[in-house]
Coordinates of C-alpha atoms in Angstrom, one line a residue:
X1 CA 67.9 91.0 143.0
X2 CA 67.2 94.7 142.8
X3 CA 69.2 96.1 139.9
X4 CA 67.8 99.6 140.1
X5 CA 71.0 101.0 141.6
X6 CA 72.9 99.5 138.7
X7 CA 70.8 101.5 136.2
X8 CA 71.2 104.6 138.4
X9 CA 75.0 104.2 138.5
X10 CA 75.1 103.7 134.7
X11 CA 73.1 106.9 134.3
X12 CA 75.6 108.7 136.6
X13 CA 78.5 107.4 134.4
X14 CA 76.8 108.7 131.3
X15 CA 76.1 112.0 132.9
X16 CA 79.5 112.6 134.5
X17 CA 81.9 111.5 131.7
X18 CA 84.3 114.3 130.6
X19 CA 86.4 113.9 127.5
X20 CA 88.8 116.5 128.9
X21 CA 89.8 114.0 131.7
X22 CA 90.6 111.2 129.2
X23 CA 94.0 110.4 127.7
X24 CA 94.7 112.3 124.4
X25 CA 94.5 109.0 122.5
X26 CA 90.8 108.8 123.3
X27 CA 90.1 112.1 121.5
X28 CA 92.2 110.9 118.6
X29 CA 90.3 107.7 118.3
X30 CA 87.0 109.5 118.3
X31 CA 88.2 111.9 115.6
X32 CA 89.3 108.9 113.5
X33 CA 85.9 107.2 114.0
X34 CA 84.1 110.4 113.0
X35 CA 86.2 110.6 109.8
X36 CA 85.7 107.0 108.9
X37 CA 82.0 107.2 109.5
X38 CA 81.6 110.3 107.3
X39 CA 83.6 108.5 104.6
X40 CA 81.2 105.5 104.8
X41 CA 78.2 107.8 104.6
X42 CA 79.6 109.6 101.5
X43 CA 80.2 106.3 99.7
X44 CA 76.8 105.0 100.8
X45 CA 74.7 107.9 99.7
X46 CA 73.8 106.4 96.4
X47 CA 72.8 102.9 97.7
X48 CA 69.2 102.1 96.7
X49 CA 68.2 101.7 100.4
X50 CA 69.6 105.1 101.2
X51 CA 67.7 106.8 98.4
X52 CA 64.5 105.2 99.6
X53 CA 65.3 106.4 103.1
X54 CA 65.8 109.9 101.7
X55 CA 62.3 109.8 100.3
X56 CA 60.9 108.7 103.6
X57 CA 63.0 111.4 105.4
X58 CA 61.3 114.1 103.2
X59 CA 57.9 112.8 104.3
X60 CA 58.8 113.4 107.9
X61 CA 58.8 117.1 107.2
X62 CA 60.9 119.8 105.6
X63 CA 61.3 122.4 108.3
X64 CA 65.0 122.7 107.3
X65 CA 66.6 122.2 110.7
X66 CA 69.7 120.2 109.8
X67 CA 71.6 118.6 107.0
X68 CA 71.0 114.8 106.4
X69 CA 74.0 112.7 105.3
X70 CA 71.9 110.9 102.6
X71 CA 70.7 113.8 100.5
X72 CA 72.8 116.6 102.0
X73 CA 69.5 118.5 102.1
X74 CA 68.2 120.4 105.1
X75 CA 65.5 118.3 106.7
X76 CA 63.5 117.8 109.9
X77 CA 65.7 116.5 112.7
X78 CA 64.2 112.9 112.6
X79 CA 64.3 112.9 108.8
X80 CA 68.0 113.8 108.9
X81 CA 68.6 111.0 111.5
X82 CA 66.8 108.5 109.3
X83 CA 68.8 109.1 106.1
X84 CA 72.1 109.8 107.9
X85 CA 71.9 106.4 109.7
X86 CA 71.0 104.6 106.5
X87 CA 74.0 106.2 104.6
X88 CA 76.4 105.2 107.3
X89 CA 75.2 101.6 107.5
X90 CA 74.3 100.8 103.9
X91 CA 77.7 99.5 102.7
X92 CA 78.6 97.5 105.8
X93 CA 81.8 99.5 105.8
X94 CA 81.7 101.3 109.1
X95 CA 83.3 100.1 112.3
X96 CA 83.0 96.7 114.0
X97 CA 83.2 95.4 117.6
X98 CA 83.0 91.9 119.0
X99 CA 83.4 91.3 122.7
X100 CA 82.2 88.5 125.1
X101 CA 78.6 88.9 124.1
X102 CA 77.6 89.9 120.5
X103 CA 79.1 92.1 117.8
X104 CA 77.9 95.4 116.5
X105 CA 78.7 98.7 114.7
X106 CA 78.8 101.5 117.2
X107 CA 79.5 104.2 114.7
X108 CA 75.9 103.8 113.7
X109 CA 75.4 106.2 116.6
X110 CA 76.8 109.1 114.6
X111 CA 73.6 108.9 112.5
X112 CA 71.8 110.3 115.6
X113 CA 74.6 112.4 117.0
X114 CA 75.5 114.4 114.0
X115 CA 72.0 115.8 113.2
X116 CA 71.2 116.4 116.8
X117 CA 74.6 118.2 117.4
X118 CA 73.7 120.4 114.4
X119 CA 70.3 121.3 115.9
X120 CA 71.8 122.0 119.3
X121 CA 74.6 124.2 117.8
X122 CA 77.1 121.8 119.5
X123 CA 80.8 122.0 119.1
X124 CA 83.0 119.2 117.8
X125 CA 84.2 118.5 121.3
X126 CA 80.6 118.2 122.6
X127 CA 79.7 115.8 119.7
X128 CA 82.7 113.6 120.3
X129 CA 82.1 113.5 124.1
X130 CA 78.4 112.7 123.7
X131 CA 79.1 110.0 121.1
X132 CA 81.8 108.4 123.2
X133 CA 79.3 108.1 126.0
X134 CA 77.0 106.4 123.5
X135 CA 79.8 104.1 122.5
X136 CA 80.4 103.2 126.1
X137 CA 76.8 102.2 126.9
X138 CA 76.3 100.5 123.5
X139 CA 79.4 98.3 123.9
X140 CA 78.6 97.4 127.5
X141 CA 75.2 96.3 126.6
X142 CA 76.5 94.1 123.7
X143 CA 78.9 92.5 126.2
X144 CA 76.1 91.1 128.4
X145 CA 73.8 90.1 125.5
X146 CA 73.3 86.4 124.6
X147 CA 75.5 85.2 121.7
X148 CA 73.4 83.6 119.0
X149 CA 70.2 84.7 120.7
X150 CA 67.1 86.2 119.2
X151 CA 68.2 89.9 119.5
X152 CA 71.0 91.7 117.6
X153 CA 73.2 94.7 118.0
X154 CA 70.5 97.2 117.0
X155 CA 69.1 96.6 120.5
X156 CA 72.1 98.6 121.9
X157 CA 71.5 101.4 119.4
X158 CA 68.5 102.7 121.3
X159 CA 70.4 102.9 124.6
X160 CA 73.5 104.5 123.1
X161 CA 71.4 107.0 121.1
X162 CA 69.4 107.9 124.2
X163 CA 72.5 108.6 126.2
X164 CA 73.9 110.8 123.3
X165 CA 70.7 112.7 123.1
X166 CA 70.5 113.3 126.8
X167 CA 74.1 114.6 126.8
X168 CA 73.6 117.0 123.9
X169 CA 70.4 118.2 125.7
X170 CA 72.5 118.7 128.8
X171 CA 70.2 116.6 130.9
X172 CA 70.6 116.4 134.6
X173 CA 71.2 113.1 136.4
X174 CA 67.5 112.2 136.9
X175 CA 66.6 113.0 133.3
X176 CA 69.5 110.8 132.2
X177 CA 68.2 108.0 134.4
X178 CA 64.6 108.4 133.0
X179 CA 66.0 108.5 129.5
X180 CA 67.9 105.3 129.8
X181 CA 65.0 103.4 131.4
X182 CA 62.7 104.4 128.5
X183 CA 65.3 103.5 126.0
X184 CA 66.0 100.0 127.4
X185 CA 62.3 99.0 127.5
X186 CA 62.0 100.0 123.8
X187 CA 65.3 98.6 122.6
X188 CA 65.1 94.9 121.8
X189 CA 65.5 94.3 118.0
X190 CA 65.3 90.8 116.4
X191 CA 68.3 89.3 114.6
X192 CA 66.0 88.0 111.8
X193 CA 66.8 91.3 110.1
X194 CA 70.3 89.8 109.2
X195 CA 69.5 86.2 108.3
X196 CA 69.0 84.5 105.0
X197 CA 68.3 86.8 102.0
X198 CA 69.0 90.0 103.8
X199 CA 66.4 92.8 103.5
X200 CA 67.2 96.3 102.4
X201 CA 65.7 97.5 105.6
X202 CA 68.9 96.4 107.4
X203 CA 70.4 99.7 106.3
X204 CA 67.7 101.7 108.1
X205 CA 67.4 99.5 111.2
X206 CA 70.0 101.3 113.4
X207 CA 68.5 104.7 112.5
X208 CA 65.0 103.6 113.4
X209 CA 66.2 102.3 116.8
X210 CA 68.3 105.4 117.3
X211 CA 65.4 107.7 116.7
X212 CA 63.5 105.8 119.5
X213 CA 66.4 106.6 121.8
X214 CA 66.3 110.2 120.8
X215 CA 62.6 110.3 121.6
X216 CA 63.2 108.8 125.0
X217 CA 65.5 111.7 125.8
X218 CA 63.0 114.2 124.5
X219 CA 60.3 112.7 126.7
X220 CA 62.5 112.7 129.7
X221 CA 63.4 116.4 129.1
X222 CA 59.7 117.1 129.0
X223 CA 59.4 115.6 132.5
X224 CA 58.1 112.1 131.6
X225 CA 59.3 109.4 134.0
X226 CA 60.3 105.9 132.8
X227 CA 60.1 102.4 134.2
X228 CA 63.3 102.7 136.2
X229 CA 62.6 99.8 138.6
X230 CA 60.8 97.4 136.2
X231 CA 63.1 97.7 133.2
X232 CA 66.0 95.9 135.0
X233 CA 63.8 92.9 136.0
X234 CA 63.0 89.6 134.4
X235 CA 60.5 91.1 131.9
X236 CA 63.0 93.9 131.1
X237 CA 66.7 93.8 130.5
X238 CA 67.1 90.3 131.9
X239 CA 64.8 89.0 129.1
X240 CA 67.4 89.7 126.4
X241 CA 70.8 89.4 128.1
X242 CA 72.8 86.2 128.3
X243 CA 71.5 83.6 130.8
X244 CA 73.4 84.2 134.0
X245 CA 74.8 87.5 132.9
X246 CA 76.0 89.7 135.7
X247 CA 74.3 93.1 135.2
X248 CA 76.8 94.7 137.5
X249 CA 79.3 94.3 134.6
X250 CA 77.5 97.3 133.1
X251 CA 79.1 99.5 135.7
X252 CA 82.2 97.5 136.7
X253 CA 84.5 99.8 134.8
X254 CA 84.3 103.4 135.8
X255 CA 85.5 104.8 132.5
X256 CA 83.1 104.7 129.5
X257 CA 86.1 104.9 127.1
X258 CA 87.4 101.5 128.4
X259 CA 86.3 99.5 125.3
X260 CA 87.1 102.1 122.6
X261 CA 90.5 100.5 121.7
X262 CA 88.6 97.2 121.0
X263 CA 86.7 98.7 118.1
X264 CA 87.9 97.9 114.5
X265 CA 87.9 100.3 111.6
X266 CA 87.1 98.1 108.7
X267 CA 89.4 97.9 105.7
X268 CA 86.8 96.1 103.5
X269 CA 83.1 96.8 102.7
X270 CA 81.7 93.6 104.1
X271 CA 80.7 91.9 107.3
X272 CA 83.2 92.1 110.2
X273 CA 83.4 88.3 110.5
X274 CA 84.9 88.1 107.0
X275 CA 87.5 90.9 107.2
X276 CA 90.4 88.4 107.8
X277 CA 89.1 86.1 105.1
X278 CA 89.1 88.8 102.5
X279 CA 92.6 89.8 103.7
X280 CA 93.9 86.3 103.2
X281 CA 92.2 86.1 99.8
X282 CA 93.7 89.4 98.7
X283 CA 97.2 88.1 99.5
X284 CA 96.7 85.2 97.1
X285 CA 95.7 87.2 94.0
X286 CA 99.2 88.1 92.8
X287 CA 100.6 84.5 93.3
X288 CA 97.5 83.2 91.4
X289 CA 98.2 85.6 88.5
X290 CA 101.8 84.5 88.4
X291 CA 101.0 80.8 88.5
X292 CA 98.7 81.2 85.5
X293 CA 96.9 77.9 86.2
X294 CA 93.2 77.4 86.7
X295 CA 91.8 77.0 90.2
X296 CA 90.6 73.5 90.9
X297 CA 89.4 73.9 94.5
X298 CA 89.7 76.3 97.4
X299 CA 89.7 75.1 101.0
X300 CA 88.8 77.8 103.5
X301 CA 89.5 77.3 107.2
X302 CA 87.5 79.5 109.6
X303 CA 86.6 79.8 113.2
X304 CA 83.8 77.6 114.5
X305 CA 80.9 79.9 115.2
X306 CA 77.1 79.5 114.5
X307 CA 77.1 82.9 112.8
X308 CA 80.0 82.1 110.5
X309 CA 78.5 78.7 109.6
X310 CA 75.3 80.5 108.7
X311 CA 77.2 83.0 106.5
X312 CA 78.8 80.1 104.7
X313 CA 75.6 78.1 104.2
X314 CA 73.9 77.4 100.9
X315 CA 71.6 80.5 101.4
X316 CA 74.7 82.6 100.6
X317 CA 76.1 80.6 97.7
X318 CA 74.7 82.8 94.9
X319 CA 73.3 86.0 96.4
X320 CA 70.9 88.0 94.2
X321 CA 71.3 91.4 96.0
X322 CA 74.0 93.5 97.5
X323 CA 72.8 93.1 101.1
X324 CA 73.2 89.3 100.9
X325 CA 76.4 89.5 98.8
X326 CA 78.4 91.5 101.4
X327 CA 77.5 88.8 104.0
X328 CA 78.4 85.9 101.7
X329 CA 81.8 84.3 102.3
X330 CA 81.4 82.7 98.9
X331 CA 81.1 85.9 96.9
X332 CA 83.6 87.8 99.0
X333 CA 86.3 85.3 98.6
X334 CA 85.6 84.7 94.9
X335 CA 85.5 88.4 94.0
X336 CA 88.7 89.1 96.0
X337 CA 90.7 86.1 94.5
X338 CA 89.6 87.2 91.0
X339 CA 90.3 91.0 91.3
X340 CA 92.8 91.2 94.1
X341 CA 90.7 93.7 96.1
X342 CA 87.2 94.3 97.5
X343 CA 85.7 97.7 97.0
X344 CA 82.3 99.3 97.0
X345 CA 82.6 99.6 93.2
X346 CA 82.4 95.8 92.8
X347 CA 79.1 95.7 94.6
X348 CA 77.9 98.7 92.6
X349 CA 78.7 96.7 89.4
X350 CA 76.9 93.7 90.9
X351 CA 80.1 91.7 90.4
X352 CA 78.7 88.9 92.5
X353 CA 76.3 88.0 89.7
X354 CA 79.0 87.4 87.1
X355 CA 79.6 83.9 85.8
X356 CA 83.2 83.7 86.9
X357 CA 82.4 84.6 90.5
X358 CA 79.6 82.1 90.6
X359 CA 81.8 79.4 89.1
X360 CA 84.6 80.0 91.6
X361 CA 82.1 80.1 94.5
X362 CA 81.1 76.5 93.6
X363 CA 84.7 75.5 94.2
X364 CA 84.9 76.8 97.7
X365 CA 84.9 74.3 100.6
X366 CA 84.6 75.5 104.2
X367 CA 86.1 74.0 107.4
X368 CA 85.3 75.4 110.8
X369 CA 88.4 74.3 112.7
X370 CA 90.2 77.5 113.8
X371 CA 90.1 78.6 117.4
X372 CA 89.0 82.0 118.7
X373 CA 85.7 82.8 117.0
X374 CA 83.7 82.8 120.2
X375 CA 86.2 85.5 121.5
X376 CA 85.8 87.6 118.4
X377 CA 89.0 86.4 116.6
X378 CA 87.7 85.7 113.1
X379 CA 91.0 84.5 111.6
X380 CA 91.2 82.6 108.3
X381 CA 93.4 80.3 106.3
X382 CA 92.9 79.7 102.6
X383 CA 94.5 76.9 100.5
X384 CA 94.1 77.0 96.7
X385 CA 94.7 73.9 94.6
X386 CA 95.7 74.6 91.1
X387 CA 95.3 72.7 87.9
X388 CA 99.1 72.2 87.6
X389 CA 99.1 70.3 90.9
X390 CA 100.6 73.1 92.9
X391 CA 99.0 74.7 96.0
X392 CA 99.0 78.2 97.3
X393 CA 98.3 79.2 100.9
X394 CA 97.5 82.3 102.9
X395 CA 96.6 83.0 106.4
X396 CA 95.3 86.1 108.2
X397 CA 95.1 86.1 112.0
X398 CA 94.3 89.8 112.3
X399 CA 93.0 91.8 109.3
X400 CA 93.9 95.4 108.6
X401 CA 91.9 97.6 111.0
X402 CA 91.7 95.0 113.8
X403 CA 92.6 96.5 117.2
X404 CA 95.8 94.5 117.2
X405 CA 96.6 95.7 113.6
X406 CA 95.0 99.1 113.4
X407 CA 95.0 101.2 110.3
X408 CA 97.8 103.8 110.2
X409 CA 97.0 107.4 109.8
X410 CA 97.9 107.2 106.1
X411 CA 95.7 104.1 105.7
X412 CA 92.8 105.7 107.4
X413 CA 93.1 108.8 105.2
X414 CA 93.3 106.7 102.1
X415 CA 90.2 104.8 103.0
X416 CA 88.3 108.1 103.6
X417 CA 89.5 109.6 100.3
X418 CA 88.7 106.4 98.4
X419 CA 85.2 106.7 99.7
X420 CA 84.9 110.4 99.2
X421 CA 86.7 111.4 96.0
X422 CA 84.3 109.7 93.6
X423 CA 81.5 111.8 95.0
X424 CA 83.1 115.2 95.9
X425 CA 86.1 117.2 94.8
X426 CA 89.6 116.9 96.1
X427 CA 89.5 120.2 97.9
X428 CA 86.3 119.5 99.7
X429 CA 87.3 116.0 100.6
X430 CA 90.6 117.2 102.0
X431 CA 88.9 120.0 103.9
X432 CA 86.5 117.6 105.6
X433 CA 89.4 115.2 106.5
X434 CA 91.4 118.1 108.0
X435 CA 88.4 119.4 109.9
X436 CA 87.7 116.0 111.5
X437 CA 91.3 115.3 112.5
X438 CA 92.6 118.8 113.3
X439 CA 89.9 121.3 114.0
X440 CA 89.9 122.7 117.6
X441 CA 87.3 121.0 119.8
X442 CA 85.5 124.3 120.3
X443 CA 84.7 124.4 116.5
X444 CA 81.0 124.4 115.8
X445 CA 80.0 121.0 114.2
X446 CA 78.3 122.9 111.4
X447 CA 81.7 124.3 110.5
X448 CA 83.3 120.9 110.6
X449 CA 80.7 119.5 108.2
X450 CA 80.6 122.5 105.8
X451 CA 82.8 120.9 103.1
X452 CA 80.0 118.3 102.6
X453 CA 77.8 121.1 101.3
X454 CA 77.8 121.6 97.5

């Protein structure tokens, strides 16, 4: 089947979308996602992987075009993209989506959008509109990708970033089409990046993919044509989507903001699949303190998914580094039961290496018997057996931040301030919060970001 018209229609959707035509809630959601993403980047700046990305960013040139979110220095455009993307992703605290295909973190796209918007002297409204277009294409591609296949969500990062770049460049329809074709052919990213002992390079993977999307747009703007016909064929997009996937699903919904309300803003700094589990563990902390009896065993009931089974395997029992710890159901449950919360500070202190966390991890037993995991419902039930013979139970169907249990305005602001205040003063943090949520859409993005500057 010839899918070239599908790609052309997708390019038209990306070219034509207007935030002004959307419901007001769409703009509010994009403002919230921008605020949350900036909070995650502020908290993530001091992560080892981000600091290394900042060194690499400097090597890409110091022509002082735009501010990077890792160092807050003025850097070359691609240097700023590299360190900004790493700062956003490093703590695994930014947003989360899981649909019928695979899951991902679409706010990684801001790592490309924010530096480019600065360089283009874009307004807040132009940034949000372009990034929403990126979200739309990113999420649609995830939905047709093969669950448990060889490629992960970073694959969609190239496509989404390319669309954002083309929008901020004000590309015409044909240049948008050429941009998307070049992005798709360069996009596939292997899921080995997130398996076993997880590499520090995970933090930079979305930025590297996003820069490829940005370069696709630059090449299209220079007049280069992409593989428009071939990229949709068996050796192109069809090679990494789910078997039997209907590529017309990419264009079935005319509105690119259709999926936006299915994106979660995380409450906890860990993998999206464990958010409900951490919520259930948090609810048990106070009863455990009151019971004042040692824990004999912990039975953890989760959804049956190959991904969750992997994250509960022996490879994650005693993680040695932060990247693996925030993917380890063992460490996440143990730290939360012991301290009643899960915060970036616990990972900074390498709490997962402490003897009490390791000992409690050994008492965890997993059962994969809850429904809904294949549909993105990662619920959890935890039963704790105490030394005095009593048992405590907690269940979380939808964790805080889930689309069916979204964070309130106060909870969103509190998460941002918890991320920002350890690293910047109250006045600057409050100013950035207000700019994201309240600044008129015609405000230059450089003005919105000004409180970040020392």
